[in-house]
Coordinates of C-alpha atoms in Angstrom, one line a residue:
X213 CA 0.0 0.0 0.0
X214 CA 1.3 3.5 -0.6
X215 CA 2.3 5.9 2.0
X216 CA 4.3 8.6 2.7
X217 CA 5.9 9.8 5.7
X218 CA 7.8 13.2 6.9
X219 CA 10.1 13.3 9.9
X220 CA 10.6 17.0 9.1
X221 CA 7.8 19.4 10.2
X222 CA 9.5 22.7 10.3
X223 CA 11.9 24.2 7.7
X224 CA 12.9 27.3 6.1
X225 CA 11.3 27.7 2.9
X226 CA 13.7 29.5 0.4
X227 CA 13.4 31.7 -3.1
X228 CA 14.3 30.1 -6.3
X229 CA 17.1 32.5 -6.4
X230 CA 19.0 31.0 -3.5
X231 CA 19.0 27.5 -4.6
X232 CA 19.4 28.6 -8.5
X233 CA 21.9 25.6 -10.1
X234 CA 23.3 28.3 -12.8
X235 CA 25.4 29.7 -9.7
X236 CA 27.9 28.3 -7.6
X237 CA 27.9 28.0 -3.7
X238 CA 24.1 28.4 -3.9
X239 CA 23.3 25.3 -1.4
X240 CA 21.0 26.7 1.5
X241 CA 19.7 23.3 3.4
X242 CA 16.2 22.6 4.5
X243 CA 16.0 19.1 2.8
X244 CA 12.9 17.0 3.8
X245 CA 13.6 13.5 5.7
X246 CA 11.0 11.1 5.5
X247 CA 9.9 7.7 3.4
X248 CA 7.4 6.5 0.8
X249 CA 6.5 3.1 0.4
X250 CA 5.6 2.2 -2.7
X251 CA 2.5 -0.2 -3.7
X252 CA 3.5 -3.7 -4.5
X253 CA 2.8 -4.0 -8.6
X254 CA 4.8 -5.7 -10.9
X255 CA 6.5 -3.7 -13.8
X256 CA 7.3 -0.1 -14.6
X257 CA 5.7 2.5 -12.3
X258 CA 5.4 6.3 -12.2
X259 CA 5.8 8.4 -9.3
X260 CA 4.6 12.3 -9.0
X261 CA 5.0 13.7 -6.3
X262 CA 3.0 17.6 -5.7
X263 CA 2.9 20.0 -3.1
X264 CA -0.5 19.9 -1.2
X265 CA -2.1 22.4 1.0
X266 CA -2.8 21.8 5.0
X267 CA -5.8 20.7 6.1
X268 CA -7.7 23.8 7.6
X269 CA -7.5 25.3 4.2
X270 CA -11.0 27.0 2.5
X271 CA -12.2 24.0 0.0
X272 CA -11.7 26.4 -2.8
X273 CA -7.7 25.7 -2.6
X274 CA -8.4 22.3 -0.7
X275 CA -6.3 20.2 -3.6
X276 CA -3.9 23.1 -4.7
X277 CA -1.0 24.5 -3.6
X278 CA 1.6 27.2 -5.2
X279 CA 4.9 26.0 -3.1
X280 CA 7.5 24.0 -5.8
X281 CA 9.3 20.6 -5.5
X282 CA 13.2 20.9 -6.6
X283 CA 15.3 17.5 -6.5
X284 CA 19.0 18.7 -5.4
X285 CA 21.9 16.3 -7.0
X286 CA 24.4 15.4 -3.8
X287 CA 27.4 13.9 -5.6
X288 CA 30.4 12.8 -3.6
X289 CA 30.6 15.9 -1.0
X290 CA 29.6 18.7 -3.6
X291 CA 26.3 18.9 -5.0
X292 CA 26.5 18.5 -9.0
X293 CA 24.4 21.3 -9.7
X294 CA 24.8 21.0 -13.6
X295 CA 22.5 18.2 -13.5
X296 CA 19.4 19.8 -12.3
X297 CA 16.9 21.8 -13.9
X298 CA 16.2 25.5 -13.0
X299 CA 13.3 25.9 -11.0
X300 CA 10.4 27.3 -12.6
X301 CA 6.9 27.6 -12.8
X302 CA 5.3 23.6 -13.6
X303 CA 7.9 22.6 -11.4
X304 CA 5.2 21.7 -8.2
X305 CA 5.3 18.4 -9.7
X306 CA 8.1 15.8 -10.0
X307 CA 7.8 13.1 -11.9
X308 CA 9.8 9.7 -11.4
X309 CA 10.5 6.1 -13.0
X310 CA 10.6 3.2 -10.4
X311 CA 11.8 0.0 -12.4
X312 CA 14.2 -2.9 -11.2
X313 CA 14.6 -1.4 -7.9
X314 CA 16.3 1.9 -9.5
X315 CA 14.4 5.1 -9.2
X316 CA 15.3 7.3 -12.2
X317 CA 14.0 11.5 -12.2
X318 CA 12.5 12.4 -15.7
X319 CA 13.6 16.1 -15.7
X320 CA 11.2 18.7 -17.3
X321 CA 13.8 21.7 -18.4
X322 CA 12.7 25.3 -19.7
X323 CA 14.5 28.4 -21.3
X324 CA 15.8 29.5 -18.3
X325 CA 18.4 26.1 -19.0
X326 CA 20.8 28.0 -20.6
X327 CA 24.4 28.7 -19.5
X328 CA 25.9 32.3 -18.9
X329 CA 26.2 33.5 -22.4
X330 CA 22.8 32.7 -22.9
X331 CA 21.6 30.1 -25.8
X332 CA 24.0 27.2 -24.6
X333 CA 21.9 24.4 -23.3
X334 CA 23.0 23.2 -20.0
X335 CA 23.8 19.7 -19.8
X336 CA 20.5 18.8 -17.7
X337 CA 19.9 15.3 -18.8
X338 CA 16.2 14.0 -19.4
X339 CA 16.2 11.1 -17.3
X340 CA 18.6 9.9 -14.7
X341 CA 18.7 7.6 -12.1
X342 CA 19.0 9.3 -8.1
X343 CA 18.1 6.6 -5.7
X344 CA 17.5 2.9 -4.9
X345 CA 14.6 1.4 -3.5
X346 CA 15.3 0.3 -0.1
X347 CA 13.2 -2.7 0.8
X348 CA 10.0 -1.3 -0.2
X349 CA 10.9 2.4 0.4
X350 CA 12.5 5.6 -1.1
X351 CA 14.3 7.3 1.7
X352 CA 14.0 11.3 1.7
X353 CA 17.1 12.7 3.3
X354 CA 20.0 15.2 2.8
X355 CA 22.5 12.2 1.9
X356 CA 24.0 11.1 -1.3
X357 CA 22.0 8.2 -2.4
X358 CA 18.7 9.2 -0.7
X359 CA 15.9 11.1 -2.4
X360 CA 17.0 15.1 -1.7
X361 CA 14.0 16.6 -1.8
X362 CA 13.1 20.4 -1.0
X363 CA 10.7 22.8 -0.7
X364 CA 10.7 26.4 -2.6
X365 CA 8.7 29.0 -2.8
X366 CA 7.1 31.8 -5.5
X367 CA 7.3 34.9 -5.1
X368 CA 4.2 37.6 -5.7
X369 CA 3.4 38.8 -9.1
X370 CA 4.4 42.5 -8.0
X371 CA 7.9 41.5 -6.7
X372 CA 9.3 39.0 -9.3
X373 CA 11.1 39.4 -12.5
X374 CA 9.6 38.5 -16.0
X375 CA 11.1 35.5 -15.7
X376 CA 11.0 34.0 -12.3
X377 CA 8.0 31.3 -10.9
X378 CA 5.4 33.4 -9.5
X379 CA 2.1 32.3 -7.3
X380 CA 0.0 33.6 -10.4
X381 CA 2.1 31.0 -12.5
X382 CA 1.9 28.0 -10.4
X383 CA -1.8 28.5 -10.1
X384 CA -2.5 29.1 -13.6
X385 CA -0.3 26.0 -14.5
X386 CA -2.4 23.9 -12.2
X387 CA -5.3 24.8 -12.8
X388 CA -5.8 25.7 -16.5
X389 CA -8.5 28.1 -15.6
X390 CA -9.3 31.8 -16.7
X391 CA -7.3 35.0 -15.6
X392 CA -10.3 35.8 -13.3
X393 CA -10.4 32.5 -11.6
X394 CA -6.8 32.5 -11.3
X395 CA -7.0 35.9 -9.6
X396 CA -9.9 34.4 -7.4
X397 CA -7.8 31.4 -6.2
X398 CA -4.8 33.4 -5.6
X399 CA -6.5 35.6 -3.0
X400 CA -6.1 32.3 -0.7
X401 CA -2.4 32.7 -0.6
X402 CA -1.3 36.3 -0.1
X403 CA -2.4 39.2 2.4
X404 CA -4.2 38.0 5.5
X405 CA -3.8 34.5 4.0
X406 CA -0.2 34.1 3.3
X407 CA 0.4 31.4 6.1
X408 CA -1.6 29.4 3.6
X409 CA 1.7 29.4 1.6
X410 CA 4.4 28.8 4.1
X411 CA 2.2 25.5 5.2
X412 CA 2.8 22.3 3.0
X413 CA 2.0 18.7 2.5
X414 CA 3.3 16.3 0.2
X415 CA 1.3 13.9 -2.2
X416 CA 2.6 10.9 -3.7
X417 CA 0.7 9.2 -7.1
X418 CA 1.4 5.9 -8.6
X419 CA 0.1 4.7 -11.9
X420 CA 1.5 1.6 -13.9
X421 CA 2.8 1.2 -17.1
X422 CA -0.4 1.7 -19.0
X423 CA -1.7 4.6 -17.0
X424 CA -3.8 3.1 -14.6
X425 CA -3.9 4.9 -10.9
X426 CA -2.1 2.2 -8.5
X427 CA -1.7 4.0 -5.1
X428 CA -2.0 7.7 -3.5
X429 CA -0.7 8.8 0.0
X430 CA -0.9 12.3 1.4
X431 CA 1.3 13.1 4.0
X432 CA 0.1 13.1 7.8
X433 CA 2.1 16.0 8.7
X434 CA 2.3 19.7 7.5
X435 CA 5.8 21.2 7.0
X436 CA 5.5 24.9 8.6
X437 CA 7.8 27.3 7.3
X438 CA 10.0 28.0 10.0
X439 CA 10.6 31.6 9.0
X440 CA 7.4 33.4 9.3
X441 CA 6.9 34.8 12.2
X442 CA 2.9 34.2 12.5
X443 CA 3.0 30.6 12.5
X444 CA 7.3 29.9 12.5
X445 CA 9.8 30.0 15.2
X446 CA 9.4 32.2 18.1
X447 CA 13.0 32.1 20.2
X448 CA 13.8 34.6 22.9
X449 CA 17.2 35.9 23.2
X450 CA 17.4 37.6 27.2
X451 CA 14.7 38.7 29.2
X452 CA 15.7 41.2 32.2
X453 CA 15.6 41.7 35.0
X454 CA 14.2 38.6 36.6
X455 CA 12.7 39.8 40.0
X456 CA 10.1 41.8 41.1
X457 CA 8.1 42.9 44.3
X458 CA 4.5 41.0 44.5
X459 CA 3.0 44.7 44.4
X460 CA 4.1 44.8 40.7
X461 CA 5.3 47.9 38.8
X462 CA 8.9 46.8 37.9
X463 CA 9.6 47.2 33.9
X464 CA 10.9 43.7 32.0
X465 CA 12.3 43.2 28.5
X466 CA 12.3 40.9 26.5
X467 CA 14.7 40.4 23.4
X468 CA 13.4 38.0 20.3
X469 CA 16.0 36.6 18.3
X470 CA 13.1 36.8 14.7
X471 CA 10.7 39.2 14.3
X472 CA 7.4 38.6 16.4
X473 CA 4.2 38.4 15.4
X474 CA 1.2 41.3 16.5
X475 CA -0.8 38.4 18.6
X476 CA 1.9 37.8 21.2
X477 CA 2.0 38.4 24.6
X478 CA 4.1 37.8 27.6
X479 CA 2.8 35.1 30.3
X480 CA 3.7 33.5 33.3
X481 CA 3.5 29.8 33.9
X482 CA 4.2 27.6 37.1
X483 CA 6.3 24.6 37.1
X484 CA 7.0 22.7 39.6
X485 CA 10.7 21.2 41.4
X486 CA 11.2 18.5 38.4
X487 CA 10.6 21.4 35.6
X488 CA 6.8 19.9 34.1
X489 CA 4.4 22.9 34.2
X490 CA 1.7 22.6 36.5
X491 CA -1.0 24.3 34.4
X492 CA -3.9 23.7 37.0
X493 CA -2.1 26.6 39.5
X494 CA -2.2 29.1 36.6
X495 CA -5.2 30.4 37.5
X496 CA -3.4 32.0 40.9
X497 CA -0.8 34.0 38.3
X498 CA -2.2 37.4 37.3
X499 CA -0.5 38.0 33.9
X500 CA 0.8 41.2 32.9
X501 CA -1.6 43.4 30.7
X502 CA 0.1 46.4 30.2
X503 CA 2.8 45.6 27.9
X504 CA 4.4 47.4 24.4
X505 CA 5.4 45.0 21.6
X506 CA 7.8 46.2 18.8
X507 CA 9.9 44.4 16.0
X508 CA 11.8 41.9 18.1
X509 CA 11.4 43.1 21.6
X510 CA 8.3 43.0 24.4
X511 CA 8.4 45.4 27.4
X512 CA 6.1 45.4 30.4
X513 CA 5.2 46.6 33.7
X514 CA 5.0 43.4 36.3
X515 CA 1.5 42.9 37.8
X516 CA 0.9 42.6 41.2
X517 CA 1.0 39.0 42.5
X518 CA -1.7 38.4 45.4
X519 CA -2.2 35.3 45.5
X520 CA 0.8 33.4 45.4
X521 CA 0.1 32.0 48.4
X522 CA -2.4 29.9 47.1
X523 CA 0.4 28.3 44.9
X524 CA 2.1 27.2 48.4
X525 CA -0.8 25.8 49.9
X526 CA -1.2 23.3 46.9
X527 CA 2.6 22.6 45.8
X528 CA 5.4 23.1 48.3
X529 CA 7.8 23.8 45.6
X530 CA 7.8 25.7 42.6
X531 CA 9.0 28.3 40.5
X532 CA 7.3 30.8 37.8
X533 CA 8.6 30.8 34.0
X534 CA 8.7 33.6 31.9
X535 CA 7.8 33.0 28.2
X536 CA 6.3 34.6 24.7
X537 CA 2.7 32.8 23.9
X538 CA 1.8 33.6 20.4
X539 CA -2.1 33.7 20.3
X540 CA -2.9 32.6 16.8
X541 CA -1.5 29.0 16.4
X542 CA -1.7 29.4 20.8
X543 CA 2.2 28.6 20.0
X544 CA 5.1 29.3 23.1
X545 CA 8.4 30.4 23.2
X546 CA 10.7 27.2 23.8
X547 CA 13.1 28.9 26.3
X548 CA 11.3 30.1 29.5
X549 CA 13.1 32.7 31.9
X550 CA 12.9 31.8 35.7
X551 CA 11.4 34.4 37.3
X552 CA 10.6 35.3 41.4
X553 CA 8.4 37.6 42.9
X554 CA 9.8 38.6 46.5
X555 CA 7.4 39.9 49.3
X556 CA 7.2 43.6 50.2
X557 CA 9.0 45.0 53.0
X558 CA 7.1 48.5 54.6
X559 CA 10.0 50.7 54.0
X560 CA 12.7 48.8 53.0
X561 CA 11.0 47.4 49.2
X562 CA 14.2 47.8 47.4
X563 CA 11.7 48.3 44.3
X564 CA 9.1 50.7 46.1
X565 CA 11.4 52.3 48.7
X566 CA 14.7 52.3 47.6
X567 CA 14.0 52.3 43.8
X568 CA 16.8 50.5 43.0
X569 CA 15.8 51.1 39.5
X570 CA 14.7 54.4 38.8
X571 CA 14.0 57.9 40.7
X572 CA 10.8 58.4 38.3
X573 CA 7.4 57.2 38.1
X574 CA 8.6 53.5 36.0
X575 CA 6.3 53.3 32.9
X576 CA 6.0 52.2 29.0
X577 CA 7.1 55.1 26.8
X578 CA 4.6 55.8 24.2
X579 CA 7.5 55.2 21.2
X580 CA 7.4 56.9 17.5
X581 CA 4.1 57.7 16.9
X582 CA 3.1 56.0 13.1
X583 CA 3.4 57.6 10.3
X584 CA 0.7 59.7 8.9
X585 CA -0.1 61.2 5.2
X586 CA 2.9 64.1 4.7
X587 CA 4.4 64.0 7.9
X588 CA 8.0 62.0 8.3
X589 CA 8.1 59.2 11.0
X590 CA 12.1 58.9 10.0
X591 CA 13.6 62.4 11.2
X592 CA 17.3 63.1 11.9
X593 CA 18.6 66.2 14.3
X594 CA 18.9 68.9 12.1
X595 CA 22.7 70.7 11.7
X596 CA 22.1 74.7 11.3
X597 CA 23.6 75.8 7.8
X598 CA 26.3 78.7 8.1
X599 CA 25.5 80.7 4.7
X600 CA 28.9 81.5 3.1
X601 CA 28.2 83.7 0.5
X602 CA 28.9 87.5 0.9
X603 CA 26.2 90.0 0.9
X604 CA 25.4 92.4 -2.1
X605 CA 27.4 96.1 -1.0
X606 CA 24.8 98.9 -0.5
X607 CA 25.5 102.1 -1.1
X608 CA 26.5 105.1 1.3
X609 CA 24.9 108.7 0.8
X610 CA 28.1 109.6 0.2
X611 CA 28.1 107.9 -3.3
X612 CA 24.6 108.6 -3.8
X613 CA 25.1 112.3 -3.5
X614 CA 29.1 112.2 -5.3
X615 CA 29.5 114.1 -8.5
X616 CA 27.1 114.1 -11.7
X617 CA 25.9 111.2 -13.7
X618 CA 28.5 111.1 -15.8
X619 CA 31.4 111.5 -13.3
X620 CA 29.5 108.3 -11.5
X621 CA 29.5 106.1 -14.8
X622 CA 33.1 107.3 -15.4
X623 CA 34.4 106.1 -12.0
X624 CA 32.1 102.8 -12.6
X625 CA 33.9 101.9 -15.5
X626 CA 37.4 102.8 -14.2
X627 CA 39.8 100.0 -14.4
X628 CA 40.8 100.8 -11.3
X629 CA 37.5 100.3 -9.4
X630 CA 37.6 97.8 -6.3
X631 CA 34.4 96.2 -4.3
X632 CA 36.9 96.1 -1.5
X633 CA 38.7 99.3 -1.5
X634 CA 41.7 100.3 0.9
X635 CA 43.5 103.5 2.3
X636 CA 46.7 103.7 2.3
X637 CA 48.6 106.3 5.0
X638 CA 51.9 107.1 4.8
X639 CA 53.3 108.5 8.0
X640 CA 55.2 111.6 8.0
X641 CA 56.9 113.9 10.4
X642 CA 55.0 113.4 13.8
X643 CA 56.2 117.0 15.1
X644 CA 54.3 118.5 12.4
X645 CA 51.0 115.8 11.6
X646 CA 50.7 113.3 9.7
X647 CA 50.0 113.9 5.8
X648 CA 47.4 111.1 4.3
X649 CA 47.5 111.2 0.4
X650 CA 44.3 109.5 -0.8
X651 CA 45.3 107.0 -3.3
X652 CA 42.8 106.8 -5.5
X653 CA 41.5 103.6 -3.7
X654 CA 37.7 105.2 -2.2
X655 CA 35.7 102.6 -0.2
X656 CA 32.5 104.3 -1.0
X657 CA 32.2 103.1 -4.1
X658 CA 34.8 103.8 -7.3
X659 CA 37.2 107.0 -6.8
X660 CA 40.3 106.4 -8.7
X661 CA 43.9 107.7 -9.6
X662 CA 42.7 108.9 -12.9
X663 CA 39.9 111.5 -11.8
X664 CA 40.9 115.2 -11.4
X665 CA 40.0 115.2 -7.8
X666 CA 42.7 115.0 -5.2
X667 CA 42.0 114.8 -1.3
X668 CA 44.6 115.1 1.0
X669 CA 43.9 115.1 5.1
X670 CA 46.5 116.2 7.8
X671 CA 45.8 114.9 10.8
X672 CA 47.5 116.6 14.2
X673 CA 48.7 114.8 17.5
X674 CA 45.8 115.7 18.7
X675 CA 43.6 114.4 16.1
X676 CA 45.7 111.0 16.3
X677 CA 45.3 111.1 20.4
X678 CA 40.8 112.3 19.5
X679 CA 41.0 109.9 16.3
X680 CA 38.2 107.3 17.7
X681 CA 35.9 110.0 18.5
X682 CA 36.4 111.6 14.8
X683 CA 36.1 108.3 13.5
X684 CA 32.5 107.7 15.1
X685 CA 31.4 110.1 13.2
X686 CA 33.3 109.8 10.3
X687 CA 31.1 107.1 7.2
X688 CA 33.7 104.3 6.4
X689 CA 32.9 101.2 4.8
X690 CA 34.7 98.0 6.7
X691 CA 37.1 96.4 4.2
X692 CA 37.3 92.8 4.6
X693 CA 40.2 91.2 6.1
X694 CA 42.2 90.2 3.1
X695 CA 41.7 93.7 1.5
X696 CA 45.7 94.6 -0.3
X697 CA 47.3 98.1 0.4
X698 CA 49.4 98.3 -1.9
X699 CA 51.9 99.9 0.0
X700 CA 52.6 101.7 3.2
X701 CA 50.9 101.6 6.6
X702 CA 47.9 99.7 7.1
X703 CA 44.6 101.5 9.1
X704 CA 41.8 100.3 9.6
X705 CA 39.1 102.7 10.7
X706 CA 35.7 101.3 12.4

């Protein structure tokens, strides 16, 4: 009688792309170990074997799945990748020859079977033999000479290339219906029903020589992808601290090594002096409530605990474990964190009185707020911007009131003129004041060598000793610090 059998129920289903056979070191794991019997007829027989949906599934998709079947070559300690096909879309079947006691693969390749520069045909063979029978079995396993079988998985129509398998594919190759049923069908594996996907059975067919239907087995056991985190693995890295007063209010984290799912909560659980859990004394725990749950980590505020003493009066010893329970699948977290609740001491609570933790009020913080139409939830401290450009020079009344028009657009279009104009001051006889030739250098705006006017300012000791109060009232434009004279004394008047 047919059968099949998995001894793997968890693995982590993988893209196409990360067991492609056109690259090297592309050899991920997650091969399925289990055994199929086969029915005892004489002569040739063929074996399919298809992925097949779990049993809770809507009857719509009851005999469909999209997940696809991929038969890895193990050679001797390197896996001969040039014999197997790429994986594509009509690959959730794979069909097999079962004569003399040698099982044989009857490879289905596509256009994708092409080496690098591609239109060379890679040397896929159409039929070759990959196991023995064993007894009246095929042994699934990751060794050479066993059946290495494993599972892979589409990806949406909106995220795949033109070329790779997609959920719309699969479906459409299985079921050789129209765009709008395809569509309809689909909705059963993406969304809110995407677990549908990462949950798989196998189904094994065999018919004889002449076609007829010999045997059919579906698998017992559903293969859970291991990797998603509403129905996968749920391990917990640290939890801290591990103590708290029985009046509650001491804040605990908890670190998740994957991502957790929106249904999980923090519990406690009692377990008695040989570590089973004594699930009958539950009912005395008070679990916490007021918890925040992010990416990969769960905080919460302890409750108060007033009734442990109804835990002693009906086990002597025992401890509490801290642990994740995921509501959904009602899943829990494999490791627990022992966890003790110590009594409370009037003025002397280490927690209460002495707040060995905090000097403020302890509570969950409220977090990043989510992110709403035109308004950032990413923001980054902003760094002031020093402008570096120089401002536009305005104009003194002096230059506004200087000379005629064409005396103005003379000077403007002097050779000589200078945005940053300078003074140059000789110094002369001190006995008798200081003589200042201008040199045709004007800061207010354009006076040069070549004009007809000539300044010429003596200043006095006593000027020179007054020469900040003459200066306040004095119009200078500031010169900037790397303003040339070409010769003399430097002065700069502010």
């Amino acid at each position: 009688m047919a059968s099949i059998d998995l001894f793997t129920t968890d693995n982590l289903l993988r893209y196409i792309s990360e067991w492609d056979p056109r690259e090297p070191a592309h050899t991920k794991g997650g091969y399925m170990d289990g055994e199929i019997k086969i029915p005892n007829v004489e002569g040739k027989l063929r074996m399919e074997i298809q992925t097949y949906p779990a049993e809770d599934v809507d009857e719509l998709v009851a005999n469909v799945h999209p997940c696809l079947l991929h038969v890895v070559r193990i050679g001797k300690g390197k896996r001969e990748q040039e014999l197997e096909p790429v994986p594509t879309y009509y690959h959730w079947k794979q069909v097999f020859e079962i004569e003399d006691g040698i099982v044989k693969i009857i490879n289905r390749k596509s256009e994708l079977d092409v080496e690098k520069d591609g239109f060379t045909p890679r040397p896929v063979p159409e039929i070759d033999e990959i196991t023995k029978v064993d007894g009246n079995s095929i042994v699934l396993g990751r060794k050479r000479g066993q059946l290495n079988l494993i599972l892979l998985q589409p990806k949406q129509q909106a995220r795949a290339k033109p070329t790779e398998a997609t959920v719309t594919k699969v479906l459409a190759d299985r079921l050789q219906k129209s765009k709008e049923k395809i569509e309809m069908y689909e909705q059963f594996f993406k969304k809110k029903n995407a677990k549908n996907l990462k949950r798989v059975r196998l189904r094994v067919d065999f018919y004889k020589a002449n076609g007829t239907h010999c045997g059919h087995s579906i698998s017992p056991q559903t293969i859970v992808d291991t990797g998603n985190k509403e129905i996968g693995s749920m391990d917990f890295y640290d939890a801290t601290p591990h103590k708290s007063c029985i009046k509650g209010g001491r804040k605990i984290i908890m670190v998740s090594e994957y991502n957790l799912a929106k249904d999980v909560s923090p519990i406690f659980e009692v377990y008695d002096d040989f570590g089973e859990p004594r699930p009958e004394l539950d009912q005395f725990l008070t679990q916490p409530t007021d918890f925040n749950r992010r990416n990969q980590t769960i905080i919460f505020i302890t409750p108060p605990q007033p009734s442990l003493h109804e835990i002693t009066e009906n086990l002597n010893n025992w401890t509490i474990k801290l642990l994740a329970k995921r509501k959904g699948d009602g899943y829990k977290s494999n490791k627990m964190f022992n966890f003790r609740y110590i009594d409370h001491e009037f003025n002397s609570c280490p927690f209460c009185d002495y707040k060995v933790d905090s000097d403020e009020l302890v509570k969950i913080e409220a977090g990043i707020e989510r992110p709403k139409p035109r308004q950032k939830k990413r923001i980054m401290t902003c760094t002031p911007v020093v402008r570096t450009e120089k401002r536009q020079r305005i104009q003194s009344t002096d230059e506004q009131s200087c000379g005629s028009s064409e005396t103005s657009s003379y000077l403007k279009s002097s050779p000589a003129y200078s945005m940053s104009s300078s003074y140059e001051m000789p110094v002369n006889t001190p006995d008798s004041g200081i003589d200042i030739p201008f040199n045709g250098y004007n800061s207010d705006g354009g006076y040069t060598s070549n004009s007809d006017l000539e300044y010429t300012t003596t200043l006095t000791q006593e000027d020179l000793n007054n020469l900040s109060a003459m200066t306040e009232q004095a119009k200078f434009v500031v010169v900037e610090e790397d303003a040339r004279f070409p010769k003399g004394r430097k002065l700069r008047l502010l």
